[in-house]
Amino acid sequence: VSQSRYPTVGTNGSPSYYGTYDQSGNLYEWNDAIVGTEKGIRGGSSMDLTVTNLASSYRSSFNPAVGASIVGFRVATITNQYSFTGFTTIGNTGNTADSTTYGAVGYTYQIKTYLVTNTEYAEFLNAVADTDTCGLYSLPYMGTDPKGGISRSGTSGSYVYTVKTNMGNKPVYYISWFRAARYINWLHNNKPTGAQSSPTTEDG
């Protein structure tokens, strides 16, 4: 498998105007746009090498319950209450969109400078998914597909998650919108350890 198709986070192109990386080329990212029963995704994915789909201005939608080899995520927040590192402030409130019709900023917020990596997602799984009642680990793809970066061992109640060799700083693939939302809840709750419930993943 060509590693150039699965770039290390932060190495795909130059930074955006705001200093965020991987705005195009690694994988589509979830956002909160609603299109019928689907959630929005934005460009661009290294799995589809057409010019249009590589562009950061690419927009489409996808089933929020499905994680695919072309979809991952980064985190956005109004406040960073626990002062987690690796966030960039998106300011310039009230600016207008650029020629793509995107890029306007309605309010100040913070966004993770880089895509969420396999290492970061494995930390999340080891904290809350020893049973994995909500299916935060994507079977079988995270473990068996060349793009998947995390292996799981053990049995339900004692699952352990390990990052594959040379995959720690690659973006995590096979993330559904609901998995992304639960990861964000976990950050909001200050990375607790325990069952998947309101104090960990189900509220935030």
Coordinates of C-alpha atoms in Angstrom, one line a residue:
V1 CA 0.0 0.0 0.0
S2 CA 1.4 3.4 -1.0
Q3 CA 1.9 5.5 2.1
S4 CA 1.7 8.6 0.0
R5 CA -2.1 7.9 -0.3
Y6 CA -2.3 8.0 3.5
P7 CA -0.3 11.1 4.4
T8 CA 1.0 11.8 7.9
V9 CA -1.1 14.4 9.5
G10 CA 0.2 17.9 9.0
T11 CA 2.2 17.1 5.8
N12 CA -0.4 17.5 3.2
G13 CA 0.2 20.9 1.6
S14 CA 0.7 24.3 3.2
P15 CA -1.3 25.7 6.1
S16 CA -4.6 27.5 5.5
Y17 CA -5.0 31.3 6.1
Y18 CA -5.7 30.5 9.8
G19 CA -2.8 28.1 10.2
T20 CA -4.8 24.8 10.1
Y21 CA -3.4 21.9 8.1
D22 CA -4.8 19.1 5.9
Q23 CA -7.7 21.2 4.7
S24 CA -7.6 19.1 1.5
G25 CA -6.0 15.8 0.5
N26 CA -6.1 13.5 3.5
L27 CA -9.8 12.7 3.9
Y28 CA -13.2 14.3 3.9
E29 CA -14.2 15.8 7.2
W30 CA -17.6 15.7 9.0
N31 CA -19.4 18.9 9.7
D32 CA -22.8 19.9 11.0
A33 CA -24.6 20.6 7.7
I34 CA -27.8 18.6 7.3
V35 CA -28.8 17.4 3.9
G36 CA -32.1 15.4 4.2
T37 CA -31.2 12.5 6.5
E38 CA -27.4 12.9 5.9
K39 CA -24.7 15.0 7.5
G40 CA -22.3 17.2 5.6
I41 CA -18.7 16.4 4.7
R42 CA -16.1 18.7 3.2
G43 CA -13.1 18.1 0.9
G44 CA -10.8 16.7 0.1
S45 CA -9.8 13.1 0.2
S46 CA -6.6 11.5 -0.9
M47 CA -8.7 8.5 -1.8
D48 CA -10.3 10.4 -4.7
L49 CA -7.6 12.2 -6.7
T50 CA -9.8 14.3 -8.9
V51 CA -9.1 18.0 -8.7
T52 CA -12.6 18.8 -7.5
N53 CA -12.7 16.3 -4.7
L54 CA -9.2 17.2 -3.5
A55 CA -10.2 20.9 -3.1
S56 CA -10.9 22.3 0.4
S57 CA -14.0 23.9 -1.1
Y58 CA -15.5 20.4 -1.9
R59 CA -18.9 19.8 -0.1
S60 CA -21.1 16.8 -0.1
S61 CA -23.0 14.6 2.4
F62 CA -22.9 11.1 3.8
N63 CA -24.8 8.7 6.0
P64 CA -24.0 9.8 9.6
A65 CA -24.1 6.2 10.9
V66 CA -21.5 5.0 8.5
G67 CA -17.7 5.3 8.8
A68 CA -15.8 5.0 5.5
S69 CA -12.2 4.9 4.3
I70 CA -12.7 8.4 2.9
V71 CA -14.1 10.1 6.0
G72 CA -12.4 11.3 9.3
F73 CA -12.7 14.5 11.4
R74 CA -11.2 17.3 13.4
V75 CA -12.6 19.0 16.5
A76 CA -14.2 22.4 16.7
T77 CA -15.3 24.2 19.9
I78 CA -16.5 27.6 21.0
T79 CA -14.4 27.4 24.2
N80 CA -11.4 25.2 25.2
Q81 CA -12.3 24.8 28.8
Y82 CA -9.5 22.4 29.6
S83 CA -6.9 24.2 27.5
F84 CA -6.2 21.2 25.3
T85 CA -3.2 21.8 23.1
G86 CA -3.3 21.9 19.3
F87 CA -6.2 24.3 18.7
T88 CA -6.2 27.3 16.5
T89 CA -8.4 30.3 17.0
I90 CA -10.6 31.2 14.0
G91 CA -11.2 34.9 14.4
N92 CA -11.7 37.7 11.8
T93 CA -15.4 37.7 12.7
G94 CA -17.7 39.2 10.1
N95 CA -15.3 38.6 7.2
T96 CA -16.9 37.7 3.8
A97 CA -16.6 34.5 1.9
D98 CA -13.9 34.1 -0.7
S99 CA -14.4 33.3 -4.4
T100 CA -15.5 29.7 -3.5
T101 CA -18.4 31.1 -1.5
Y102 CA -16.9 29.6 1.6
G103 CA -14.6 30.9 4.4
A104 CA -16.9 33.5 6.1
V105 CA -16.5 33.6 9.9
G106 CA -19.7 34.4 11.8
Y107 CA -18.2 34.1 15.3
T108 CA -14.9 33.4 16.9
Y109 CA -14.3 29.7 17.6
Q110 CA -11.4 27.2 18.0
I111 CA -10.6 24.3 15.7
K112 CA -8.0 21.6 16.0
T113 CA -5.0 22.5 13.9
Y114 CA -4.6 19.0 12.6
L115 CA -6.9 16.0 11.9
V116 CA -7.5 13.5 14.7
T117 CA -4.8 10.8 14.5
N118 CA -4.9 7.1 15.2
T119 CA -2.9 7.7 18.3
E120 CA -5.5 10.2 19.6
Y121 CA -8.4 8.0 18.8
A122 CA -6.8 4.9 20.3
E123 CA -6.4 6.9 23.6
F124 CA -10.1 7.5 23.4
L125 CA -10.9 3.8 22.8
N126 CA -8.7 2.6 25.6
A127 CA -10.5 5.1 28.0
V128 CA -14.1 4.2 27.2
A129 CA -14.4 1.2 25.0
D130 CA -13.2 -1.9 27.0
T131 CA -16.8 -3.1 26.3
D132 CA -17.6 -0.7 23.4
T133 CA -21.4 -0.8 23.6
C134 CA -21.7 2.1 21.1
G135 CA -19.5 0.6 18.5
L136 CA -16.8 3.3 18.6
Y137 CA -14.3 0.8 17.0
S138 CA -15.2 0.1 13.3
L139 CA -15.1 -3.7 12.7
P140 CA -13.4 -5.1 10.8
Y141 CA -11.9 -2.2 8.9
M142 CA -9.9 -0.4 11.5
G143 CA -8.0 -3.6 12.2
T144 CA -7.9 -5.3 8.8
D145 CA -7.9 -2.6 6.1
P146 CA -4.5 -1.1 5.1
K147 CA -6.0 2.4 5.8
G148 CA -7.1 1.3 9.3
G149 CA -4.6 2.2 12.0
I150 CA -5.8 0.6 15.2
S151 CA -5.9 -3.1 16.2
R152 CA -8.2 -4.5 18.9
S153 CA -7.4 -7.5 21.2
G154 CA -9.1 -9.2 24.1
T155 CA -12.7 -9.9 24.7
S156 CA -15.7 -7.6 25.5
G157 CA -15.1 -6.1 28.9
S158 CA -11.4 -6.2 28.5
Y159 CA -10.7 -4.9 25.0
V160 CA -7.3 -3.2 24.4
Y161 CA -6.5 -1.0 21.4
T162 CA -3.1 -0.7 19.9
V163 CA -1.9 1.6 17.1
K164 CA -0.4 -0.2 14.1
T165 CA 3.2 0.2 13.2
N166 CA 3.9 3.6 11.4
M167 CA 0.2 4.5 11.6
G168 CA 0.2 6.7 14.8
N169 CA 0.4 10.0 13.1
K170 CA -1.9 9.1 10.2
P171 CA -5.5 10.4 10.3
V172 CA -8.0 8.0 11.8
Y173 CA -10.3 6.5 9.1
Y174 CA -13.7 4.8 9.3
I175 CA -15.2 7.4 11.6
S176 CA -19.0 7.9 11.5
W177 CA -20.5 11.3 12.5
F178 CA -21.8 9.6 15.7
R179 CA -18.3 8.3 16.6
A180 CA -16.9 11.9 16.0
A181 CA -19.6 13.3 18.2
R182 CA -18.9 10.9 21.0
Y183 CA -15.1 11.7 20.8
I184 CA -16.0 15.4 21.1
N185 CA -18.2 14.7 24.1
W186 CA -15.3 12.8 25.7
L187 CA -13.0 15.9 25.2
H188 CA -15.7 18.2 26.6
N189 CA -15.9 15.9 29.7
N190 CA -12.1 16.2 30.1
K191 CA -11.1 12.7 28.8
P192 CA -12.7 10.6 31.5
T193 CA -12.3 6.8 31.8
G194 CA -15.3 4.5 32.1
A195 CA -18.3 3.0 30.4
Q196 CA -19.9 4.7 27.5
S197 CA -22.5 6.7 29.4
S198 CA -23.5 10.3 30.1
P199 CA -20.3 11.2 32.0
T200 CA -18.0 10.0 29.2
T201 CA -19.4 9.8 25.7
E202 CA -23.2 10.2 25.7
D203 CA -23.5 13.9 26.8
G204 CA -21.3 16.9 26.3

